[in-house]
PDB file of C-alpha atoms in Angstrom:
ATOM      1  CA  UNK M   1      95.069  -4.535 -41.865  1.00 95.00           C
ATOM      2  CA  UNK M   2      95.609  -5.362 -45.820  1.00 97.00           C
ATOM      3  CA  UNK M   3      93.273  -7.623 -47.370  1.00 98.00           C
ATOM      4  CA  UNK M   4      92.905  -9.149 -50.601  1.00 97.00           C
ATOM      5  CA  UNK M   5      89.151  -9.878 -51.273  1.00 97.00           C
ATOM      6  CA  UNK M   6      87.578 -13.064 -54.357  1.00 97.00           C
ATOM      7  CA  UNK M   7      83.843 -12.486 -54.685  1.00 96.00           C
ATOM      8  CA  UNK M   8      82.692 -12.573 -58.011  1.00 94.00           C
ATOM      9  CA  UNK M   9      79.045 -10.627 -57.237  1.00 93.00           C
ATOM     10  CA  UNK M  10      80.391  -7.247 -58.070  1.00 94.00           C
ATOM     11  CA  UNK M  11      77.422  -5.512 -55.623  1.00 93.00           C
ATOM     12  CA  UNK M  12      78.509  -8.017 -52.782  1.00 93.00           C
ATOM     13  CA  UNK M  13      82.263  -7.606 -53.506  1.00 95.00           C
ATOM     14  CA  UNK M  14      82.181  -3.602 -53.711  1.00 95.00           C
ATOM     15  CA  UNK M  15      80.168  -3.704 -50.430  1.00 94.00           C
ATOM     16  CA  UNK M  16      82.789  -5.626 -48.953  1.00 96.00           C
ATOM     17  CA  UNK M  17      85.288  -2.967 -50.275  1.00 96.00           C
ATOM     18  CA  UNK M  18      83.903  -0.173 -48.634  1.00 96.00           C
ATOM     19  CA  UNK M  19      82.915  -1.777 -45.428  1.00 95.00           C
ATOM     20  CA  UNK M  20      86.454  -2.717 -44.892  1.00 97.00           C
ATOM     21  CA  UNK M  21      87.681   0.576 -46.097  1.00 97.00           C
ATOM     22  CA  UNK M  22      85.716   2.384 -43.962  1.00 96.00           C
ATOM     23  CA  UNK M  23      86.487  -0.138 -41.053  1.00 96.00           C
ATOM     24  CA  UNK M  24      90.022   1.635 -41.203  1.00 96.00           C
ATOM     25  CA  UNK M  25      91.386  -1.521 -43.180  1.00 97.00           C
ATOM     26  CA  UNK M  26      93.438  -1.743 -46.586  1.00 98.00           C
ATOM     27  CA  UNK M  27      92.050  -3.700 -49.226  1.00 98.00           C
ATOM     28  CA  UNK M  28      94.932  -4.266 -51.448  1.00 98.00           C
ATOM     29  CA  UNK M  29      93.475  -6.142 -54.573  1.00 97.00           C
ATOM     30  CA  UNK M  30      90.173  -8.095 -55.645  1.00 97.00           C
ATOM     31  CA  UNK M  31      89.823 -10.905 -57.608  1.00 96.00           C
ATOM     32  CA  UNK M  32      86.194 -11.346 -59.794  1.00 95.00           C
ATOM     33  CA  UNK M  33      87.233 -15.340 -60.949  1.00 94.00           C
ATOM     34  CA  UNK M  34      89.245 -18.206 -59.447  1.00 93.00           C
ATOM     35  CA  UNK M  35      92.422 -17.626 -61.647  1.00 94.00           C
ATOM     36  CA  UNK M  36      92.745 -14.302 -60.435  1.00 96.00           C
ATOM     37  CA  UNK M  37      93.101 -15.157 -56.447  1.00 96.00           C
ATOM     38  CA  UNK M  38      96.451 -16.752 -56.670  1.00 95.00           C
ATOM     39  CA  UNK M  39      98.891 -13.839 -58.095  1.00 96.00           C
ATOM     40  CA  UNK M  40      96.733 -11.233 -55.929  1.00 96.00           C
ATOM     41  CA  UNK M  41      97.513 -13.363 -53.197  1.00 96.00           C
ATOM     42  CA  UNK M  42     101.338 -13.784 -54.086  1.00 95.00           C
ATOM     43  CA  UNK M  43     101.823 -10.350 -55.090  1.00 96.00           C
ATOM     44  CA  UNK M  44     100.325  -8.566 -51.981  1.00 96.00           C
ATOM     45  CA  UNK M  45     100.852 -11.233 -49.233  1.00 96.00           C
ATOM     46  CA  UNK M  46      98.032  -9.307 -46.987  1.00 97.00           C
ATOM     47  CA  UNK M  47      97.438  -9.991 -43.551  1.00 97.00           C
ATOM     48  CA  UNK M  48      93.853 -11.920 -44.502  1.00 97.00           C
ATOM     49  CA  UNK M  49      92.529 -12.863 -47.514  1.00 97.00           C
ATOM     50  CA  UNK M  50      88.606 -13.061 -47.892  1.00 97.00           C
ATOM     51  CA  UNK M  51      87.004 -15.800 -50.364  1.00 95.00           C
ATOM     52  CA  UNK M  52      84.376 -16.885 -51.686  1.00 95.00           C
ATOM     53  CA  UNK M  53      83.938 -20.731 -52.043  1.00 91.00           C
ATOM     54  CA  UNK M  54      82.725 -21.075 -55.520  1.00 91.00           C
ATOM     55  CA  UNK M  55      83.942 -18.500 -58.241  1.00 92.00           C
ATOM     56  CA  UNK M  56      84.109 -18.603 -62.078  1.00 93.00           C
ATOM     57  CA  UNK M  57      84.875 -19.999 -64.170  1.00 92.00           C
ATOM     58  CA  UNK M  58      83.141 -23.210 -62.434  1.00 90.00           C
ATOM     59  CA  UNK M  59      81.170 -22.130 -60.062  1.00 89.00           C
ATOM     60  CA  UNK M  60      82.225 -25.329 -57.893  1.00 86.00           C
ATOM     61  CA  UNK M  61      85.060 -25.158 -55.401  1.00 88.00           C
ATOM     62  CA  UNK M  62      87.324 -22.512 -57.147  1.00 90.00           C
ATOM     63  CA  UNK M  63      87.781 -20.284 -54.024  1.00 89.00           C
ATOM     64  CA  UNK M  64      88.093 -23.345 -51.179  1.00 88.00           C
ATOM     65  CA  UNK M  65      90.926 -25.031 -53.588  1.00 89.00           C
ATOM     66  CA  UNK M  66      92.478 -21.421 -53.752  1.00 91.00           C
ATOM     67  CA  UNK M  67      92.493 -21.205 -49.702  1.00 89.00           C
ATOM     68  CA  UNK M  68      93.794 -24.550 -49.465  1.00 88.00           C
ATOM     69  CA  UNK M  69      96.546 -23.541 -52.194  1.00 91.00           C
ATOM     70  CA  UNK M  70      97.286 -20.251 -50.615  1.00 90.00           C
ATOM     71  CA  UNK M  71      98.031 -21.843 -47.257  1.00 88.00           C
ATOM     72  CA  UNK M  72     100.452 -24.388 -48.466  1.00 89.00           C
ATOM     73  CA  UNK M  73     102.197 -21.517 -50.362  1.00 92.00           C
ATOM     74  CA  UNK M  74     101.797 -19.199 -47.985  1.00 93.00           C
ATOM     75  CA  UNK M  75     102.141 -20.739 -44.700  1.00 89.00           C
ATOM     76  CA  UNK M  76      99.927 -19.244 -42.076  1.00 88.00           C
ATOM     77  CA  UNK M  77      98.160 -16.806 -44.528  1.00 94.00           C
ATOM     78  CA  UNK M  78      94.808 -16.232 -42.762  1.00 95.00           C
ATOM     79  CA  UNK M  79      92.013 -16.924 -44.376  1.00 94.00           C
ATOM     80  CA  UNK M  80      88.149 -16.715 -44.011  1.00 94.00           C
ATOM     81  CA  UNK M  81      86.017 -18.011 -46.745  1.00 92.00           C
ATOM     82  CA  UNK M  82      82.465 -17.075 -47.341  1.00 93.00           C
ATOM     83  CA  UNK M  83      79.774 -19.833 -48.652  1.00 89.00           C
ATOM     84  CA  UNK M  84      76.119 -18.839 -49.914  1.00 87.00           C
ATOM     85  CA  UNK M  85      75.050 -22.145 -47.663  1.00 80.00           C
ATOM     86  CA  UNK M  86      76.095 -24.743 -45.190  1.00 72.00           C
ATOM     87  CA  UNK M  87      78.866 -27.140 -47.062  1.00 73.00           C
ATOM     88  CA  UNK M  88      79.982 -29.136 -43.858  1.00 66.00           C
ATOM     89  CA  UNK M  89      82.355 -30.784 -46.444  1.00 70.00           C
ATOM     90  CA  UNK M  90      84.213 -27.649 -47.436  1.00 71.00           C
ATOM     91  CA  UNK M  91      84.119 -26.611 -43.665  1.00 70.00           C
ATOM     92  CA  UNK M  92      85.714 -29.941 -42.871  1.00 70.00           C
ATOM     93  CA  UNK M  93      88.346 -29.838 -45.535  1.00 74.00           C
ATOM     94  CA  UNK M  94      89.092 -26.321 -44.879  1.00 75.00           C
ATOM     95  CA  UNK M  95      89.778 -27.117 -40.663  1.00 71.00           C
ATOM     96  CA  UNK M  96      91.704 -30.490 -42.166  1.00 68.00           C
ATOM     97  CA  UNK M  97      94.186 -28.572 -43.248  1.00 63.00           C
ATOM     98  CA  UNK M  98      95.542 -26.738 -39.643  1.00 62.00           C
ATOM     99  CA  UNK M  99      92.836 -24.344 -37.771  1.00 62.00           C
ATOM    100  CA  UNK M 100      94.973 -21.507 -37.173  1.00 77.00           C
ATOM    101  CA  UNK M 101      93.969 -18.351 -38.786  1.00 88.00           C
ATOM    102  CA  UNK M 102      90.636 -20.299 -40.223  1.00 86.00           C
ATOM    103  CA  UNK M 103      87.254 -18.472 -40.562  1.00 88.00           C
ATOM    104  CA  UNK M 104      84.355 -19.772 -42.814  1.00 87.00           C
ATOM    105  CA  UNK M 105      81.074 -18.117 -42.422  1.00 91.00           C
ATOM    106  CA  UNK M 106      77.822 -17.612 -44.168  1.00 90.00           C
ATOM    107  CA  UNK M 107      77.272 -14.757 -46.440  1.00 90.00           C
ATOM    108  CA  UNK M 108      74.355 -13.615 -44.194  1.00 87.00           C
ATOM    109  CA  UNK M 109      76.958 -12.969 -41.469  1.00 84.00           C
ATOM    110  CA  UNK M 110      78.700 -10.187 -43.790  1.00 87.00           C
ATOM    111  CA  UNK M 111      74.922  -8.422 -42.945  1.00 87.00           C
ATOM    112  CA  UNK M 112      75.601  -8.049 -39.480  1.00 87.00           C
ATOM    113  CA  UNK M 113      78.801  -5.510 -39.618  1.00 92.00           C
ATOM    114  CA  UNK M 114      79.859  -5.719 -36.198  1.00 91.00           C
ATOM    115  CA  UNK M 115      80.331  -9.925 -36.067  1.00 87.00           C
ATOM    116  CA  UNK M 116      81.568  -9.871 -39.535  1.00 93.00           C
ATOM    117  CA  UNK M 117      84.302  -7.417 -38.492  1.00 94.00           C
ATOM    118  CA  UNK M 118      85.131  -9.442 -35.159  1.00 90.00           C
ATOM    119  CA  UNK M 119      85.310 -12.709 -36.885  1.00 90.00           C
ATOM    120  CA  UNK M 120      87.673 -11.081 -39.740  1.00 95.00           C
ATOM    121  CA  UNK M 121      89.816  -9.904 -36.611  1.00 93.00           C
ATOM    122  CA  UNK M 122      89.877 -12.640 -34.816  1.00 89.00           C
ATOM    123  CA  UNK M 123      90.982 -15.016 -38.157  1.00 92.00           C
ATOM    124  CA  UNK M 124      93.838 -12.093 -39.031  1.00 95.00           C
ATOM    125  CA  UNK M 125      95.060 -12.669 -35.741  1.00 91.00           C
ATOM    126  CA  UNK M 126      95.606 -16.490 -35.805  1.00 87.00           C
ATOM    127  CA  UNK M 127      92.221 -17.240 -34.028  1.00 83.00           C
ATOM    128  CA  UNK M 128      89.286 -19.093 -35.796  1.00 81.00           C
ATOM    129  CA  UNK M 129      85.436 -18.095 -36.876  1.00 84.00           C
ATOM    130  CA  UNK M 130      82.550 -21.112 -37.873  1.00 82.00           C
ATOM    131  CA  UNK M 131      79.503 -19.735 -38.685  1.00 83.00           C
ATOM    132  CA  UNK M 132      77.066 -21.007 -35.826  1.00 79.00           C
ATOM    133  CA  UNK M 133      74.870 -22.838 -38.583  1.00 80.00           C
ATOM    134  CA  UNK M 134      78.123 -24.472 -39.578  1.00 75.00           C
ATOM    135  CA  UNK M 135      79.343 -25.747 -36.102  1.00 72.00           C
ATOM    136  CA  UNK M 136      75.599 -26.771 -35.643  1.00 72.00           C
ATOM    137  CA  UNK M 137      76.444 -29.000 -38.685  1.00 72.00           C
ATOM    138  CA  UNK M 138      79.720 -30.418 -37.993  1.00 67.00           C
ATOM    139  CA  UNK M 139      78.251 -31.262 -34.419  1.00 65.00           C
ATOM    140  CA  UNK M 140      74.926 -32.964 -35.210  1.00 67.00           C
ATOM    141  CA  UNK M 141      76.810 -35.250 -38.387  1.00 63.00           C
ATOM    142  CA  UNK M 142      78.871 -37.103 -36.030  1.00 59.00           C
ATOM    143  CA  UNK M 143      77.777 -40.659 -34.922  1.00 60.00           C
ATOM    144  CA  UNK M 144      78.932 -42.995 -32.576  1.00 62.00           C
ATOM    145  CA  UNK M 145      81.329 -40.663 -30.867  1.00 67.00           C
ATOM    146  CA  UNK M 146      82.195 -39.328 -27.694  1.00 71.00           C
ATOM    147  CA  UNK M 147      80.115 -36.115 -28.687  1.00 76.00           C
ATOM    148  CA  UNK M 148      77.034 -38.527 -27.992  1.00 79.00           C
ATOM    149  CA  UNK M 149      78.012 -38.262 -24.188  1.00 84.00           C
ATOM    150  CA  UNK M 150      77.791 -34.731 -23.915  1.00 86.00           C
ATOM    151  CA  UNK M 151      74.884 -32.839 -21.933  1.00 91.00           C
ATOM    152  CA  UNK M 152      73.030 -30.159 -24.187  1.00 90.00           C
ATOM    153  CA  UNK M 153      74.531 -27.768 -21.880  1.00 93.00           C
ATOM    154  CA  UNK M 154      77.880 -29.224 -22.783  1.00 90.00           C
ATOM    155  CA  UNK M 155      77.293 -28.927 -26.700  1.00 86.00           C
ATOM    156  CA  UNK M 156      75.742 -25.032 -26.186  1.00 88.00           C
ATOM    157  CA  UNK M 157      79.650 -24.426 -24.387  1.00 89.00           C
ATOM    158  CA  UNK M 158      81.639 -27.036 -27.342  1.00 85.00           C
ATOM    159  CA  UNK M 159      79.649 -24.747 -30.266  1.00 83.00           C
ATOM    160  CA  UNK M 160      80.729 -21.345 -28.576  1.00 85.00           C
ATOM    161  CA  UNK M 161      83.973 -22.578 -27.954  1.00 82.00           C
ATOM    162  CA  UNK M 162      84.101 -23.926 -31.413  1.00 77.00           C
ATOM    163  CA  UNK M 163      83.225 -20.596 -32.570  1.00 77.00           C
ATOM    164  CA  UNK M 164      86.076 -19.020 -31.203  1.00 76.00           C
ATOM    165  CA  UNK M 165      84.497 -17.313 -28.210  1.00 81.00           C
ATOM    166  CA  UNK M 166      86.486 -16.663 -25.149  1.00 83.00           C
ATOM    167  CA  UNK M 167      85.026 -17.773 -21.425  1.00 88.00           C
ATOM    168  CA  UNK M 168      83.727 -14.605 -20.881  1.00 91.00           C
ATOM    169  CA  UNK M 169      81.514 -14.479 -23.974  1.00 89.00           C
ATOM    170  CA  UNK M 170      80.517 -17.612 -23.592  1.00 91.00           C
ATOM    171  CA  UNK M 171      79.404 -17.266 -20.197  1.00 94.00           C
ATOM    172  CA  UNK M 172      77.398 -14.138 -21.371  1.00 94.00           C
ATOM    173  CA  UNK M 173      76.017 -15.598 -23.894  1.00 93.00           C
ATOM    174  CA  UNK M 174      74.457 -18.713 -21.605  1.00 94.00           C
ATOM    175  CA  UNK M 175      73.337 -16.440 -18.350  1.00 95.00           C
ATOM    176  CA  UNK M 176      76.002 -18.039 -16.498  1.00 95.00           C
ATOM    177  CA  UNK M 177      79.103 -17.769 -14.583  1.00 94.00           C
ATOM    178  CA  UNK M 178      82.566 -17.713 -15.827  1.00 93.00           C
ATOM    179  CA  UNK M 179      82.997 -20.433 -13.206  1.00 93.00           C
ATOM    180  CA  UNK M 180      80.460 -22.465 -14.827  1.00 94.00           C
ATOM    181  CA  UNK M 181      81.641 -22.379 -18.127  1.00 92.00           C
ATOM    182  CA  UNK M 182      85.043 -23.065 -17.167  1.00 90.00           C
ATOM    183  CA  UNK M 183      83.543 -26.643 -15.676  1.00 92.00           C
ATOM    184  CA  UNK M 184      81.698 -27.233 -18.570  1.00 91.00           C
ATOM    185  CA  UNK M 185      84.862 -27.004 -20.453  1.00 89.00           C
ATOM    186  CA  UNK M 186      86.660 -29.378 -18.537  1.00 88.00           C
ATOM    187  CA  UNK M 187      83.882 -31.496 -18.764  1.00 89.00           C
ATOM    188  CA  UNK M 188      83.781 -31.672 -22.684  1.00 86.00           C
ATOM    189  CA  UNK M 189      87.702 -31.967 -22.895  1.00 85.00           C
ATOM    190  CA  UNK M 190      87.204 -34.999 -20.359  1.00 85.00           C
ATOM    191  CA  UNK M 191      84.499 -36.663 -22.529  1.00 83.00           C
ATOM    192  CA  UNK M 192      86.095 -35.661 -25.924  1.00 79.00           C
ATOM    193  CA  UNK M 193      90.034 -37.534 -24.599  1.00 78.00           C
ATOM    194  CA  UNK M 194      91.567 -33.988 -25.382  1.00 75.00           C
ATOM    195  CA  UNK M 195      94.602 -32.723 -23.433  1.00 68.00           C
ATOM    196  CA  UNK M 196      93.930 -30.152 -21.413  1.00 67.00           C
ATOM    197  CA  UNK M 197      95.479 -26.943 -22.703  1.00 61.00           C
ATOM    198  CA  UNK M 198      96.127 -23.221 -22.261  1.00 50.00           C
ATOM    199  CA  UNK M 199      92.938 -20.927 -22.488  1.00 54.00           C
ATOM    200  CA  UNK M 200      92.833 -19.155 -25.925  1.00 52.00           C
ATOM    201  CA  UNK M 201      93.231 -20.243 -29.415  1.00 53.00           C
ATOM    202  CA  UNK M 202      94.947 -23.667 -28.403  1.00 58.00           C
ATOM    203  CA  UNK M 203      91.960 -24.979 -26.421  1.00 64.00           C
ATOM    204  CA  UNK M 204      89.475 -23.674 -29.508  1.00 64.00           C
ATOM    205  CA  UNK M 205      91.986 -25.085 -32.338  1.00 59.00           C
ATOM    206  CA  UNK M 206      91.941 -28.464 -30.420  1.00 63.00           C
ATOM    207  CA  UNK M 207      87.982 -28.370 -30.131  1.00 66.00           C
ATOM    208  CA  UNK M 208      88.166 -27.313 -33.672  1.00 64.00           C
ATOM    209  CA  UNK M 209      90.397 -30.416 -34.788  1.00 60.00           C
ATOM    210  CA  UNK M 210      89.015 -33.049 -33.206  1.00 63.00           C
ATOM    211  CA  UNK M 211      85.227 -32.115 -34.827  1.00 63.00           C
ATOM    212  CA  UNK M 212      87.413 -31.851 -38.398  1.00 60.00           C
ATOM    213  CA  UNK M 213      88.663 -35.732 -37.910  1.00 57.00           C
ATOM    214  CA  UNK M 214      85.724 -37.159 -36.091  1.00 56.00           C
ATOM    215  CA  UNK M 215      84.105 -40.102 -37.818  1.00 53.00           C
ATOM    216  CA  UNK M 216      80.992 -39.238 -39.901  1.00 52.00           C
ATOM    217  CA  UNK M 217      77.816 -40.635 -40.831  1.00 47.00           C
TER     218      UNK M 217
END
């Protein structure tokens, strides 16, 4: 898998490097400032690009706007963007502009190699990644919505799902039956007014857009 990596900390980004490398992956350029993602980006066209929100020379929003860019330019580039906190405004501008091939985690998660590297995966592949602290977000800032109706049991299954866990892992991850999960789902699509829809990606992207449009506080 080529990747094209924008981290300006040189210790975090070099890490990065060499836990992709040695992954079996091909990092194909880095980028140390916001200017700098766009021709590595056009030049390489890799199969995921990993960024960090804010990067010189601003330290703002340099990396999102670059994502959002990059998409538009290069239509279904993956992309999974790294943030130093929760910035349920990014998240939700990010998943506003389609949720295929979207990741955005926290930069803890690159700590814990094995989810990093299944979350990177999943996003090359056309699938989606949310930080659990960010779906926690995007879930609990909604008011006055159908999301009010669901059980706690219901959100636990909407925040995996949101996650982009299949019914299998989610069922593991709750002690319960794939049968059971699959009920909860149809539940939370029934509550939510969402079609239903294959298993996969399409149910997850659905989840996924509905939480990016829902009316906030």
């Amino acid at each position: 898998m080529r990747v094209v990596i924008a981290e300006d900390n040189a210790l975090l980004r070099e890490g990065l490097v060499l836990l992709l490398t040695s992954s079996g992956h091909d990092v194909v350029a880095v980028a140390g400032s916001g200017p700098e993602i766009m021709p590595a980006l056009l030049e390489y066209r890799p199969d995921v690009a990993v960024l960090d929100v804010r990067m010189p020379p601003g330290f703002r929003d340099e990396g999102l706007r670059a994502a959002l860019e990059a998409r538009e330019r290069i239509p279904g580039l993956p992309v999974l963007v790294l943030s130093q906190y929760v910035e349920e405004s990014y998240a939700s501008e990010l998943l506003g502009g389609g949720t295929s091939g979207i990741g955005y985690l926290l930069k803890d998660r690159v700590g814990r190699v094995d989810e990093f590297l299944d979350a990177l995966e999943r996003v090359a592949g056309g699938g989606t990644a949310l930080d659990p602290e960010v779906v926690t977000e995007l879930l609990t800032r909604r008011k006055d919505s159908p999301l009010d109706s669901l059980t706690p049991r219901e959100r636990e299954v909407l925040g995996l799902m949101a996650e982009g866990h299949d019914n299998a892992t989610i069922a593991k991850a709750l002690v319960v039956t794939e049968r059971a999960v699959h009920k909860h789902i149809g539940n939370v699509f029934l509550k939510l007014n969402l079609p239903p829809s294959d298993s996969g990606h399409r149910r997850v992207l659905a989840v996924l857009a509905y939480l990016a449009h829902a009316p906030q506080e």
